[in-house]
mmCIF file with all atom_site columns, N, CA and C in Angstrom:
data_model
loop_
_atom_site.group_PDB
_atom_site.id
_atom_site.type_symbol
_atom_site.label_atom_id
_atom_site.label_alt_id
_atom_site.label_comp_id
_atom_site.label_asym_id
_atom_site.label_entity_id
_atom_site.label_seq_id
_atom_site.pdbx_PDB_ins_code
_atom_site.Cartn_x
_atom_site.Cartn_y
_atom_site.Cartn_z
_atom_site.occupancy
_atom_site.B_iso_or_equiv
_atom_site.pdbx_formal_charge
_atom_site.auth_seq_id
_atom_site.auth_comp_id
_atom_site.auth_asym_id
_atom_site.auth_atom_id
_atom_site.pdbx_PDB_model_num
ATOM 1   N N  . GLY A 1 1  ? 0.749  -1.210 -0.153  1.00 0.00 ? 203 GLY A N  1
ATOM 2   C CA . GLY A 1 1  ? 0.043  -0.067 -0.091  1.00 0.00 ? 203 GLY A CA 1
ATOM 3   C C  . GLY A 1 1  ? 0.940  1.416  -0.080  1.00 0.00 ? 203 GLY A C  1
ATOM 4   N N  . ASN A 1 2  ? 0.107  2.181  0.115   1.00 0.00 ? 204 ASN A N  1
ATOM 5   C CA . ASN A 1 2  ? 0.953  3.654  0.132   1.00 0.00 ? 204 ASN A CA 1
ATOM 6   C C  . ASN A 1 2  ? 1.751  3.714  1.259   1.00 0.00 ? 204 ASN A C  1
ATOM 7   N N  . LEU A 1 3  ? 1.856  3.233  2.288   1.00 0.00 ? 205 LEU A N  1
ATOM 8   C CA . LEU A 1 3  ? 2.595  3.165  3.675   1.00 0.00 ? 205 LEU A CA 1
ATOM 9   C C  . LEU A 1 3  ? 3.991  2.345  2.969   1.00 0.00 ? 205 LEU A C  1
ATOM 10  N N  . GLY A 1 4  ? 3.782  1.554  2.463   1.00 0.00 ? 206 GLY A N  1
ATOM 11  C CA . GLY A 1 4  ? 5.031  0.537  2.147   1.00 0.00 ? 206 GLY A CA 1
ATOM 12  C C  . GLY A 1 4  ? 5.932  1.301  0.988   1.00 0.00 ? 206 GLY A C  1
ATOM 13  N N  . VAL A 1 5  ? 5.156  1.701  0.083   1.00 0.00 ? 207 VAL A N  1
ATOM 14  C CA . VAL A 1 5  ? 5.923  2.676  -0.845  1.00 0.00 ? 207 VAL A CA 1
ATOM 15  C C  . VAL A 1 5  ? 6.694  4.060  -0.244  1.00 0.00 ? 207 VAL A C  1
ATOM 16  N N  . LEU A 1 6  ? 5.895  4.442  0.917   1.00 0.00 ? 208 LEU A N  1
ATOM 17  C CA . LEU A 1 6  ? 6.529  5.684  1.273   1.00 0.00 ? 208 LEU A CA 1
ATOM 18  C C  . LEU A 1 6  ? 7.678  5.058  2.246   1.00 0.00 ? 208 LEU A C  1
ATOM 19  N N  . ALA A 1 7  ? 7.526  3.972  3.044   1.00 0.00 ? 209 ALA A N  1
ATOM 20  C CA . ALA A 1 7  ? 8.844  3.335  3.585   1.00 0.00 ? 209 ALA A CA 1
ATOM 21  C C  . ALA A 1 7  ? 9.877  2.954  2.763   1.00 0.00 ? 209 ALA A C  1
ATOM 22  N N  . GLY A 1 8  ? 9.540  2.318  1.751   1.00 0.00 ? 210 GLY A N  1
ATOM 23  C CA . GLY A 1 8  ? 10.561 2.000  0.693   1.00 0.00 ? 210 GLY A CA 1
ATOM 24  C C  . GLY A 1 8  ? 11.231 3.212  0.220   1.00 0.00 ? 210 GLY A C  1
ATOM 25  N N  . PHE A 1 9  ? 10.671 4.372  -0.319  1.00 0.00 ? 211 PHE A N  1
ATOM 26  C CA . PHE A 1 9  ? 11.312 5.748  -0.829  1.00 0.00 ? 211 PHE A CA 1
ATOM 27  C C  . PHE A 1 9  ? 12.297 5.930  0.392   1.00 0.00 ? 211 PHE A C  1
ATOM 28  N N  . CYS A 1 10 ? 11.848 6.342  1.753   1.00 0.00 ? 212 CYS A N  1
ATOM 29  C CA . CYS A 1 10 ? 12.404 6.780  2.753   1.00 0.00 ? 212 CYS A CA 1
ATOM 30  C C  . CYS A 1 10 ? 13.543 6.160  3.009   1.00 0.00 ? 212 CYS A C  1
ATOM 31  N N  . GLU A 1 11 ? 13.626 4.593  2.834   1.00 0.00 ? 213 GLU A N  1
ATOM 32  C CA . GLU A 1 11 ? 14.696 3.887  2.863   1.00 0.00 ? 213 GLU A CA 1
ATOM 33  C C  . GLU A 1 11 ? 15.854 4.348  2.289   1.00 0.00 ? 213 GLU A C  1
ATOM 34  N N  . LEU A 1 12 ? 15.559 4.043  0.659   1.00 0.00 ? 214 LEU A N  1
ATOM 35  C CA . LEU A 1 12 ? 16.505 4.858  -0.571  1.00 0.00 ? 214 LEU A CA 1
ATOM 36  C C  . LEU A 1 12 ? 16.958 6.081  -0.159  1.00 0.00 ? 214 LEU A C  1
ATOM 37  N N  . LEU A 1 13 ? 16.233 6.885  0.571   1.00 0.00 ? 215 LEU A N  1
ATOM 38  C CA . LEU A 1 13 ? 16.686 8.342  0.507   1.00 0.00 ? 215 LEU A CA 1
ATOM 39  C C  . LEU A 1 13 ? 17.576 8.485  1.841   1.00 0.00 ? 215 LEU A C  1
ATOM 40  N N  . GLY A 1 14 ? 17.432 7.469  2.707   1.00 0.00 ? 216 GLY A N  1
ATOM 41  C CA . GLY A 1 14 ? 18.132 7.530  3.757   1.00 0.00 ? 216 GLY A CA 1
ATOM 42  C C  . GLY A 1 14 ? 17.796 8.675  4.800   1.00 0.00 ? 216 GLY A C  1
ATOM 43  N N  . ILE A 1 15 ? 16.298 8.640  4.981   1.00 0.00 ? 217 ILE A N  1
ATOM 44  C CA . ILE A 1 15 ? 15.437 9.603  5.881   1.00 0.00 ? 217 ILE A CA 1
ATOM 45  C C  . ILE A 1 15 ? 14.615 8.479  6.723   1.00 0.00 ? 217 ILE A C  1
ATOM 46  N N  . ASP A 1 16 ? 13.989 9.295  7.913   1.00 0.00 ? 218 ASP A N  1
ATOM 47  C CA . ASP A 1 16 ? 13.096 8.861  8.504   1.00 0.00 ? 218 ASP A CA 1
ATOM 48  C C  . ASP A 1 16 ? 11.785 8.714  8.017   1.00 0.00 ? 218 ASP A C  1
ATOM 49  N N  . LEU A 1 17 ? 11.015 7.884  8.407   1.00 0.00 ? 219 LEU A N  1
ATOM 50  C CA . LEU A 1 17 ? 9.466  7.981  7.789   1.00 0.00 ? 219 LEU A CA 1
ATOM 51  C C  . LEU A 1 17 ? 8.679  9.136  7.743   1.00 0.00 ? 219 LEU A C  1
ATOM 52  N N  . ASP A 1 18 ? 9.037  9.858  6.747   1.00 0.00 ? 220 ASP A N  1
ATOM 53  C CA . ASP A 1 18 ? 8.353  11.242 7.002   1.00 0.00 ? 220 ASP A CA 1
ATOM 54  C C  . ASP A 1 18 ? 7.780  11.722 5.683   1.00 0.00 ? 220 ASP A C  1
ATOM 55  N N  . TYR A 1 19 ? 6.838  11.808 5.193   1.00 0.00 ? 221 TYR A N  1
ATOM 56  C CA . TYR A 1 19 ? 5.966  12.136 3.922   1.00 0.00 ? 221 TYR A CA 1
ATOM 57  C C  . TYR A 1 19 ? 6.612  13.437 3.251   1.00 0.00 ? 221 TYR A C  1
ATOM 58  N N  . GLU A 1 20 ? 6.380  14.282 4.189   1.00 0.00 ? 222 GLU A N  1
ATOM 59  C CA . GLU A 1 20 ? 6.793  15.887 3.895   1.00 0.00 ? 222 GLU A CA 1
ATOM 60  C C  . GLU A 1 20 ? 8.328  15.924 3.347   1.00 0.00 ? 222 GLU A C  1
ATOM 61  N N  . GLN A 1 21 ? 9.315  15.076 4.298   1.00 0.00 ? 223 GLN A N  1
ATOM 62  C CA . GLN A 1 21 ? 10.874 15.178 3.707   1.00 0.00 ? 223 GLN A CA 1
ATOM 63  C C  . GLN A 1 21 ? 11.208 14.387 2.395   1.00 0.00 ? 223 GLN A C  1
ATOM 64  N N  . ALA A 1 22 ? 10.278 13.171 2.325   1.00 0.00 ? 224 ALA A N  1
ATOM 65  C CA . ALA A 1 22 ? 10.451 12.558 1.054   1.00 0.00 ? 224 ALA A CA 1
ATOM 66  C C  . ALA A 1 22 ? 10.108 13.008 -0.042  1.00 0.00 ? 224 ALA A C  1
ATOM 67  N N  . VAL A 1 23 ? 9.037  14.193 -0.066  1.00 0.00 ? 225 VAL A N  1
ATOM 68  C CA . VAL A 1 23 ? 8.950  14.961 -1.398  1.00 0.00 ? 225 VAL A CA 1
ATOM 69  C C  . VAL A 1 23 ? 9.567  16.029 -1.459  1.00 0.00 ? 225 VAL A C  1
ATOM 70  N N  . SER A 1 24 ? 9.821  16.732 -0.130  1.00 0.00 ? 226 SER A N  1
ATOM 71  C CA . SER A 1 24 ? 10.771 17.744 -0.495  1.00 0.00 ? 226 SER A CA 1
ATOM 72  C C  . SER A 1 24 ? 12.660 17.281 -1.213  1.00 0.00 ? 226 SER A C  1
ATOM 73  N N  . ASP A 1 25 ? 12.937 15.962 -0.593  1.00 0.00 ? 227 ASP A N  1
ATOM 74  C CA . ASP A 1 25 ? 14.018 15.785 -1.390  1.00 0.00 ? 227 ASP A CA 1
ATOM 75  C C  . ASP A 1 25 ? 14.121 15.065 -2.650  1.00 0.00 ? 227 ASP A C  1
ATOM 76  N N  . LEU A 1 26 ? 12.678 14.520 -2.898  1.00 0.00 ? 228 LEU A N  1
ATOM 77  C CA . LEU A 1 26 ? 12.519 14.276 -4.449  1.00 0.00 ? 228 LEU A CA 1
ATOM 78  C C  . LEU A 1 26 ? 12.080 15.202 -5.292  1.00 0.00 ? 228 LEU A C  1
ATOM 79  N N  . LYS A 1 27 ? 11.586 16.479 -4.745  1.00 0.00 ? 229 LYS A N  1
ATOM 80  C CA . LYS A 1 27 ? 11.507 17.770 -5.676  1.00 0.00 ? 229 LYS A CA 1
ATOM 81  C C  . LYS A 1 27 ? 12.666 18.279 -6.166  1.00 0.00 ? 229 LYS A C  1
ATOM 82  N N  . LEU A 1 28 ? 13.716 18.091 -5.152  1.00 0.00 ? 230 LEU A N  1
ATOM 83  C CA . LEU A 1 28 ? 15.188 18.713 -5.527  1.00 0.00 ? 230 LEU A CA 1
ATOM 84  C C  . LEU A 1 28 ? 15.671 17.578 -6.446  1.00 0.00 ? 230 LEU A C  1
ATOM 85  N N  . LEU A 1 29 ? 15.807 16.279 -6.120  1.00 0.00 ? 231 LEU A N  1
ATOM 86  C CA . LEU A 1 29 ? 16.430 15.522 -7.170  1.00 0.00 ? 231 LEU A CA 1
ATOM 87  C C  . LEU A 1 29 ? 15.846 15.507 -8.627  1.00 0.00 ? 231 LEU A C  1
ATOM 88  N N  . ALA A 1 30 ? 14.667 16.077 -8.477  1.00 0.00 ? 232 ALA A N  1
ATOM 89  C CA . ALA A 1 30 ? 13.746 15.820 -9.759  1.00 0.00 ? 232 ALA A CA 1
ATOM 90  C C  . ALA A 1 30 ? 14.150 16.989 -10.597 1.00 0.00 ? 232 ALA A C  1
ATOM 91  N N  . ARG A 1 31 ? 14.913 18.035 -9.973  1.00 0.00 ? 233 ARG A N  1
ATOM 92  C CA . ARG A 1 31 ? 15.311 18.995 -10.788 1.00 0.00 ? 233 ARG A CA 1
ATOM 93  C C  . ARG A 1 31 ? 16.560 18.642 -11.712 1.00 0.00 ? 233 ARG A C  1
ATOM 94  N N  . LYS A 1 32 ? 16.551 19.600 -12.736 1.00 0.00 ? 234 LYS A N  1
ATOM 95  C CA . LYS A 1 32 ? 17.858 19.217 -13.663 1.00 0.00 ? 234 LYS A CA 1
ATOM 96  C C  . LYS A 1 32 ? 19.074 19.610 -13.185 1.00 0.00 ? 234 LYS A C  1
ATOM 97  N N  . ASN A 1 33 ? 18.886 20.542 -12.325 1.00 0.00 ? 235 ASN A N  1
ATOM 98  C CA . ASN A 1 33 ? 20.119 21.201 -11.736 1.00 0.00 ? 235 ASN A CA 1
ATOM 99  C C  . ASN A 1 33 ? 19.709 21.481 -9.874  1.00 0.00 ? 235 ASN A C  1
ATOM 100 N N  . ILE A 1 34 ? 20.111 20.951 -9.305  1.00 0.00 ? 236 ILE A N  1
ATOM 101 C CA . ILE A 1 34 ? 20.527 21.627 -7.658  1.00 0.00 ? 236 ILE A CA 1
ATOM 102 C C  . ILE A 1 34 ? 21.534 22.439 -7.544  1.00 0.00 ? 236 ILE A C  1
ATOM 103 N N  . LYS A 1 35 ? 20.525 23.626 -7.207  1.00 0.00 ? 237 LYS A N  1
ATOM 104 C CA . LYS A 1 35 ? 21.703 24.722 -6.929  1.00 0.00 ? 237 LYS A CA 1
ATOM 105 C C  . LYS A 1 35 ? 21.915 24.731 -5.084  1.00 0.00 ? 237 LYS A C  1
ATOM 106 N N  . GLY A 1 36 ? 22.930 25.024 -4.606  1.00 0.00 ? 238 GLY A N  1
ATOM 107 C CA . GLY A 1 36 ? 23.168 25.352 -3.304  1.00 0.00 ? 238 GLY A CA 1
ATOM 108 C C  . GLY A 1 36 ? 22.811 26.172 -2.473  1.00 0.00 ? 238 GLY A C  1
ATOM 109 N N  . HIS A 1 37 ? 21.883 27.311 -3.098  1.00 0.00 ? 239 HIS A N  1
ATOM 110 C CA . HIS A 1 37 ? 21.476 28.413 -2.620  1.00 0.00 ? 239 HIS A CA 1
ATOM 111 C C  . HIS A 1 37 ? 19.843 27.791 -2.193  1.00 0.00 ? 239 HIS A C  1
ATOM 112 N N  . ALA A 1 38 ? 19.503 26.762 -2.590  1.00 0.00 ? 240 ALA A N  1
ATOM 113 C CA . ALA A 1 38 ? 17.938 26.238 -2.564  1.00 0.00 ? 240 ALA A CA 1
ATOM 114 C C  . ALA A 1 38 ? 18.110 25.976 -0.917  1.00 0.00 ? 240 ALA A C  1
ATOM 115 N N  . ALA A 1 39 ? 16.836 26.075 -0.379  1.00 0.00 ? 241 ALA A N  1
ATOM 116 C CA . ALA A 1 39 ? 16.515 25.841 1.071   1.00 0.00 ? 241 ALA A CA 1
ATOM 117 C C  . ALA A 1 39 ? 16.704 24.323 1.247   1.00 0.00 ? 241 ALA A C  1
ATOM 118 N N  . CYS A 1 40 ? 17.380 23.530 2.271   1.00 0.00 ? 242 CYS A N  1
ATOM 119 C CA . CYS A 1 40 ? 17.349 22.325 2.515   1.00 0.00 ? 242 CYS A CA 1
ATOM 120 C C  . CYS A 1 40 ? 16.040 21.589 2.722   1.00 0.00 ? 242 CYS A C  1
ATOM 121 N N  . PRO A 1 41 ? 16.129 20.543 2.193   1.00 0.00 ? 243 PRO A N  1
ATOM 122 C CA . PRO A 1 41 ? 14.614 19.757 2.581   1.00 0.00 ? 243 PRO A CA 1
ATOM 123 C C  . PRO A 1 41 ? 14.429 19.193 3.986   1.00 0.00 ? 243 PRO A C  1
ATOM 124 N N  . CYS A 1 42 ? 15.705 19.325 4.634   1.00 0.00 ? 244 CYS A N  1
ATOM 125 C CA . CYS A 1 42 ? 15.588 18.655 5.858   1.00 0.00 ? 244 CYS A CA 1
ATOM 126 C C  . CYS A 1 42 ? 14.655 19.636 7.117   1.00 0.00 ? 244 CYS A C  1
ATOM 127 N N  . GLY A 1 43 ? 14.487 20.866 6.365   1.00 0.00 ? 245 GLY A N  1
ATOM 128 C CA . GLY A 1 43 ? 13.509 21.639 7.336   1.00 0.00 ? 245 GLY A CA 1
ATOM 129 C C  . GLY A 1 43 ? 14.500 22.679 8.323   1.00 0.00 ? 245 GLY A C  1
ATOM 130 N N  . SER A 1 44 ? 15.701 22.308 8.269   1.00 0.00 ? 246 SER A N  1
ATOM 131 C CA . SER A 1 44 ? 16.831 23.013 9.273   1.00 0.00 ? 246 SER A CA 1
ATOM 132 C C  . SER A 1 44 ? 16.753 24.607 9.065   1.00 0.00 ? 246 SER A C  1
ATOM 133 N N  . GLY A 1 45 ? 15.991 25.027 7.924   1.00 0.00 ? 247 GLY A N  1
ATOM 134 C CA . GLY A 1 45 ? 16.097 26.501 7.598   1.00 0.00 ? 247 GLY A CA 1
ATOM 135 C C  . GLY A 1 45 ? 17.180 26.834 6.830   1.00 0.00 ? 247 GLY A C  1
ATOM 136 N N  . LYS A 1 46 ? 18.282 25.826 6.856   1.00 0.00 ? 248 LYS A N  1
ATOM 137 C CA . LYS A 1 46 ? 19.883 26.578 6.308   1.00 0.00 ? 248 LYS A CA 1
ATOM 138 C C  . LYS A 1 46 ? 19.521 26.001 4.657   1.00 0.00 ? 248 LYS A C  1
ATOM 139 N N  . ARG A 1 47 ? 20.747 26.928 4.312   1.00 0.00 ? 249 ARG A N  1
ATOM 140 C CA . ARG A 1 47 ? 20.732 26.759 2.773   1.00 0.00 ? 249 ARG A CA 1
ATOM 141 C C  . ARG A 1 47 ? 21.450 25.080 2.513   1.00 0.00 ? 249 ARG A C  1
ATOM 142 N N  . LEU A 1 48 ? 21.211 24.586 1.384   1.00 0.00 ? 250 LEU A N  1
ATOM 143 C CA . LEU A 1 48 ? 21.297 23.210 0.957   1.00 0.00 ? 250 LEU A CA 1
ATOM 144 C C  . LEU A 1 48 ? 22.655 23.127 1.123   1.00 0.00 ? 250 LEU A C  1
ATOM 145 N N  . ARG A 1 49 ? 23.599 24.114 0.514   1.00 0.00 ? 251 ARG A N  1
ATOM 146 C CA . ARG A 1 49 ? 25.082 24.022 0.577   1.00 0.00 ? 251 ARG A CA 1
ATOM 147 C C  . ARG A 1 49 ? 25.689 24.046 1.879   1.00 0.00 ? 251 ARG A C  1
ATOM 148 N N  . LYS A 1 50 ? 25.239 24.466 3.004   1.00 0.00 ? 252 LYS A N  1
ATOM 149 C CA . LYS A 1 50 ? 25.593 24.324 4.295   1.00 0.00 ? 252 LYS A CA 1
ATOM 150 C C  . LYS A 1 50 ? 24.939 23.591 5.282   1.00 0.00 ? 252 LYS A C  1
ATOM 151 N N  . CYS A 1 51 ? 24.097 22.422 4.645   1.00 0.00 ? 253 CYS A N  1
ATOM 152 C CA . CYS A 1 51 ? 23.660 21.601 5.271   1.00 0.00 ? 253 CYS A CA 1
ATOM 153 C C  . CYS A 1 51 ? 23.818 19.953 4.545   1.00 0.00 ? 253 CYS A C  1
ATOM 154 N N  . HIS A 1 52 ? 22.597 19.646 4.007   1.00 0.00 ? 254 HIS A N  1
ATOM 155 C CA . HIS A 1 52 ? 22.786 18.136 3.270   1.00 0.00 ? 254 HIS A CA 1
ATOM 156 C C  . HIS A 1 52 ? 23.096 18.134 1.742   1.00 0.00 ? 254 HIS A C  1
ATOM 157 N N  . SER A 1 53 ? 23.903 19.356 1.494   1.00 0.00 ? 255 SER A N  1
ATOM 158 C CA . SER A 1 53 ? 24.524 19.024 -0.134  1.00 0.00 ? 255 SER A CA 1
ATOM 159 C C  . SER A 1 53 ? 24.962 17.769 -0.613  1.00 0.00 ? 255 SER A C  1
ATOM 160 N N  . ARG A 1 54 ? 25.955 17.241 0.425   1.00 0.00 ? 256 ARG A N  1
ATOM 161 C CA . ARG A 1 54 ? 26.785 15.958 0.238   1.00 0.00 ? 256 ARG A CA 1
ATOM 162 C C  . ARG A 1 54 ? 25.989 14.702 -0.127  1.00 0.00 ? 256 ARG A C  1
ATOM 163 N N  . LYS A 1 55 ? 24.690 14.968 0.908   1.00 0.00 ? 257 LYS A N  1
ATOM 164 C CA . LYS A 1 55 ? 23.730 13.843 0.678   1.00 0.00 ? 257 LYS A CA 1
ATOM 165 C C  . LYS A 1 55 ? 23.073 13.679 -0.505  1.00 0.00 ? 257 LYS A C  1
ATOM 166 N N  . LEU A 1 56 ? 22.575 14.718 -1.111  1.00 0.00 ? 258 LEU A N  1
ATOM 167 C CA . LEU A 1 56 ? 21.735 14.940 -2.042  1.00 0.00 ? 258 LEU A CA 1
ATOM 168 C C  . LEU A 1 56 ? 22.912 14.804 -3.428  1.00 0.00 ? 258 LEU A C  1
ATOM 169 N N  . ALA A 1 57 ? 24.028 15.130 -3.183  1.00 0.00 ? 259 ALA A N  1
ATOM 170 C CA . ALA A 1 57 ? 25.073 15.009 -4.263  1.00 0.00 ? 259 ALA A CA 1
ATOM 171 C C  . ALA A 1 57 ? 25.217 13.335 -4.441  1.00 0.00 ? 259 ALA A C  1
ATOM 172 N N  . ASP A 1 58 ? 25.459 12.602 -3.348  1.00 0.00 ? 260 ASP A N  1
ATOM 173 C CA . ASP A 1 58 ? 25.335 11.113 -3.400  1.00 0.00 ? 260 ASP A CA 1
ATOM 174 C C  . ASP A 1 58 ? 24.354 10.651 -4.015  1.00 0.00 ? 260 ASP A C  1
ATOM 175 N N  . LEU A 1 59 ? 22.917 10.869 -3.581  1.00 0.00 ? 261 LEU A N  1
ATOM 176 C CA . LEU A 1 59 ? 22.098 10.549 -4.103  1.00 0.00 ? 261 LEU A CA 1
ATOM 177 C C  . LEU A 1 59 ? 21.928 10.679 -5.724  1.00 0.00 ? 261 LEU A C  1
ATOM 178 N N  . ARG A 1 60 ? 22.128 11.649 -6.281  1.00 0.00 ? 262 ARG A N  1
ATOM 179 C CA . ARG A 1 60 ? 22.105 12.171 -7.541  1.00 0.00 ? 262 ARG A CA 1
ATOM 180 C C  . ARG A 1 60 ? 23.096 11.479 -8.340  1.00 0.00 ? 262 ARG A C  1
ATOM 181 N N  . GLU A 1 61 ? 24.003 10.555 -7.635  1.00 0.00 ? 263 GLU A N  1
ATOM 182 C CA . GLU A 1 61 ? 24.992 9.726  -8.287  1.00 0.00 ? 263 GLU A CA 1
ATOM 183 C C  . GLU A 1 61 ? 24.277 8.431  -9.234  1.00 0.00 ? 263 GLU A C  1
ATOM 184 N N  . TRP A 1 62 ? 23.070 8.181  -8.380  1.00 0.00 ? 264 TRP A N  1
ATOM 185 C CA . TRP A 1 62 ? 22.529 7.155  -8.877  1.00 0.00 ? 264 TRP A CA 1
ATOM 186 C C  . TRP A 1 62 ? 20.996 7.218  -9.414  1.00 0.00 ? 264 TRP A C  1
ATOM 187 N N  . MET A 1 63 ? 20.210 8.471  -8.802  1.00 0.00 ? 265 MET A N  1
ATOM 188 C CA . MET A 1 63 ? 19.020 8.640  -8.972  1.00 0.00 ? 265 MET A CA 1
ATOM 189 C C  . MET A 1 63 ? 18.786 9.805  -9.833  1.00 0.00 ? 265 MET A C  1
ATOM 190 N N  . LEU A 1 64 ? 18.613 9.722  -11.447 1.00 0.00 ? 266 LEU A N  1
ATOM 191 C CA . LEU A 1 64 ? 18.578 10.817 -12.307 1.00 0.00 ? 266 LEU A CA 1
ATOM 192 C C  . LEU A 1 64 ? 16.992 11.433 -12.100 1.00 0.00 ? 266 LEU A C  1
ATOM 193 N N  . PRO A 1 65 ? 16.817 12.812 -12.648 1.00 0.00 ? 267 PRO A N  1
ATOM 194 C CA . PRO A 1 65 ? 15.828 13.464 -12.063 1.00 0.00 ? 267 PRO A CA 1
ATOM 195 C C  . PRO A 1 65 ? 14.693 12.768 -12.570 1.00 0.00 ? 267 PRO A C  1
ATOM 196 N N  . PHE A 1 66 ? 14.608 11.831 -13.956 1.00 0.00 ? 268 PHE A N  1
ATOM 197 C CA . PHE A 1 66 ? 13.373 11.235 -14.144 1.00 0.00 ? 268 PHE A CA 1
ATOM 198 C C  . PHE A 1 66 ? 12.969 10.260 -13.122 1.00 0.00 ? 268 PHE A C  1
ATOM 199 N N  . MET A 1 67 ? 13.998 9.466  -12.576 1.00 0.00 ? 269 MET A N  1
ATOM 200 C CA . MET A 1 67 ? 13.624 8.601  -11.746 1.00 0.00 ? 269 MET A CA 1
ATOM 201 C C  . MET A 1 67 ? 12.856 9.289  -10.149 1.00 0.00 ? 269 MET A C  1
ATOM 202 N N  . ALA A 1 68 ? 13.500 10.413 -9.928  1.00 0.00 ? 270 ALA A N  1
ATOM 203 C CA . ALA A 1 68 ? 12.941 10.973 -8.639  1.00 0.00 ? 270 ALA A CA 1
ATOM 204 C C  . ALA A 1 68 ? 11.443 11.709 -9.178  1.00 0.00 ? 270 ALA A C  1
ATOM 205 N N  . GLN A 1 69 ? 11.560 12.006 -10.275 1.00 0.00 ? 271 GLN A N  1
ATOM 206 C CA . GLN A 1 69 ? 9.973  12.385 -10.739 1.00 0.00 ? 271 GLN A CA 1
ATOM 207 C C  . GLN A 1 69 ? 9.092  11.546 -10.914 1.00 0.00 ? 271 GLN A C  1
ATOM 208 N N  . ARG A 1 70 ? 9.382  10.242 -11.294 1.00 0.00 ? 272 ARG A N  1
ATOM 209 C CA . ARG A 1 70 ? 8.542  9.173  -11.197 1.00 0.00 ? 272 ARG A CA 1
ATOM 210 C C  . ARG A 1 70 ? 8.133  8.692  -9.739  1.00 0.00 ? 272 ARG A C  1
ATOM 211 N N  . MET A 1 71 ? 9.240  8.751  -8.780  1.00 0.00 ? 273 MET A N  1
ATOM 212 C CA . MET A 1 71 ? 8.938  8.143  -7.190  1.00 0.00 ? 273 MET A CA 1
ATOM 213 C C  . MET A 1 71 ? 8.102  9.661  -6.615  1.00 0.00 ? 273 MET A C  1
ATOM 214 N N  . LEU A 1 72 ? 8.216  10.662 -7.257  1.00 0.00 ? 274 LEU A N  1
ATOM 215 C CA . LEU A 1 72 ? 7.248  11.413 -6.392  1.00 0.00 ? 274 LEU A CA 1
ATOM 216 C C  . LEU A 1 72 ? 5.909  11.445 -7.179  1.00 0.00 ? 274 LEU A C  1
ATOM 217 N N  . GLY A 1 73 ? 5.917  11.346 -8.398  1.00 0.00 ? 275 GLY A N  1
ATOM 218 C CA . GLY A 1 73 ? 4.413  10.795 -8.794  1.00 0.00 ? 275 GLY A CA 1
ATOM 219 C C  . GLY A 1 73 ? 3.667  9.654  -8.123  1.00 0.00 ? 275 GLY A C  1
ATOM 220 N N  . ARG A 1 74 ? 4.477  8.699  -7.800  1.00 0.00 ? 276 ARG A N  1
ATOM 221 C CA . ARG A 1 74 ? 4.095  7.384  -7.278  1.00 0.00 ? 276 ARG A CA 1
ATOM 222 C C  . ARG A 1 74 ? 3.626  8.026  -5.549  1.00 0.00 ? 276 ARG A C  1
ATOM 223 N N  . LEU A 1 75 ? 4.284  8.519  -5.052  1.00 0.00 ? 277 LEU A N  1
ATOM 224 C CA . LEU A 1 75 ? 4.132  8.863  -3.624  1.00 0.00 ? 277 LEU A CA 1
ATOM 225 C C  . LEU A 1 75 ? 2.632  9.843  -3.649  1.00 0.00 ? 277 LEU A C  1
ATOM 226 N N  . LYS A 1 76 ? 2.381  10.807 -4.733  1.00 0.00 ? 278 LYS A N  1
ATOM 227 C CA . LYS A 1 76 ? 1.287  11.553 -4.510  1.00 0.00 ? 278 LYS A CA 1
ATOM 228 C C  . LYS A 1 76 ? 0.088  10.999 -5.043  1.00 0.00 ? 278 LYS A C  1
ATOM 229 N N  . GLU A 1 77 ? 0.058  9.603  -5.436  1.00 0.00 ? 279 GLU A N  1
ATOM 230 C CA . GLU A 1 77 ? -1.022 8.716  -6.040  1.00 0.00 ? 279 GLU A CA 1
ATOM 231 C C  . GLU A 1 77 ? -2.021 8.619  -4.811  1.00 0.00 ? 279 GLU A C  1
#
């Protein structure tokens, strides 16, 4: 079900079971370019470059934007 899909994506993203954070991470990963001045999706209020830029860069190595867009669509179903 939907909770299982969310749990699977959160595990892939390396985050706690949190719908809002999963959507925020996937929205950033779905972009063609991720800019360091964007707000970090963790909710800290910091800019991405001063918070979780390394984590998202590591994710981007294997998760292409179209994959993140597909996951995002699946979560919003």
